[in-house]
């Protein structure tokens, strides 16, 4: 369906978290077509993708076709809508990310912790805020999935954190045993 058909579809089928879905989709399409002269958008609400391992339902998939002077390019954009459950929608977006070129979450204004922000960045997931008065792209989605070095860097960070925690625990144990030896008892 096209954008105007989607607007009509929403009148009959929208969930509460999709109150501003039409405006969210307009914002996404405008953002992604900015570098192309001619863009065609097809929308697939509640699109189900079945793989060998699982069945995944997207709230929305947008298929953008860019007609350039020399070639035509297609991109798939996934969108997951939630009002406030940031952790759940980020988890849903991470699961769906490998199936699309761009992935967005669309929520009402909410705060997130640093780890959730890290996950959005790590998986190149965009974030759109919406409420009654505004629809704003806070973080645009990126085409590329994490750089292959991302996981190597993450491994090094985790290794350093674990090493430091082990040092702290060993230091605590050493102090405990030294203090225990000074009480005059035989161990």
PDB file of C-alpha atoms in Angstrom, residues 11 20 27 36 39 54 102 105 117 130 139 142 171 174 177 182-183:
ATOM      1  CA  UNK A  11      -7.985   4.491  10.989  1.00  0.00           C
ATOM      2  CA  UNK A  20       1.270   8.922  15.216  1.00  0.00           C
ATOM      3  CA  UNK A  27       9.363  11.612   8.730  1.00  0.00           C
ATOM      4  CA  UNK A  36      17.392  10.890  -4.274  1.00  0.00           C
ATOM      5  CA  UNK A  39      11.413   7.740  -4.500  1.00  0.00           C
ATOM      6  CA  UNK A  54      11.474 -18.271  13.721  1.00  0.00           C
ATOM      7  CA  UNK A 102      17.418   0.252   8.401  1.00  0.00           C
ATOM      8  CA  UNK A 105      11.893   2.299  17.131  1.00  0.00           C
ATOM      9  CA  UNK A 117      21.666   3.807  24.160  1.00  0.00           C
ATOM     10  CA  UNK A 130       6.322  11.077  19.068  1.00  0.00           C
ATOM     11  CA  UNK A 139      18.802   9.088  16.277  1.00  0.00           C
ATOM     12  CA  UNK A 142      22.429   3.700   9.820  1.00  0.00           C
ATOM     13  CA  UNK A 171      42.380  -8.099  46.839  1.00  0.00           C
ATOM     14  CA  UNK A 174      43.770 -11.321  50.511  1.00  0.00           C
ATOM     15  CA  UNK A 177      42.879 -13.745  55.085  1.00  0.00           C
ATOM     16  CA  UNK A 182      46.217 -11.391  62.850  1.00  0.00           C
ATOM     17  CA  UNK A 183      43.546 -12.550  65.305  1.00  0.00           C
TER      18      UNK A 183
END
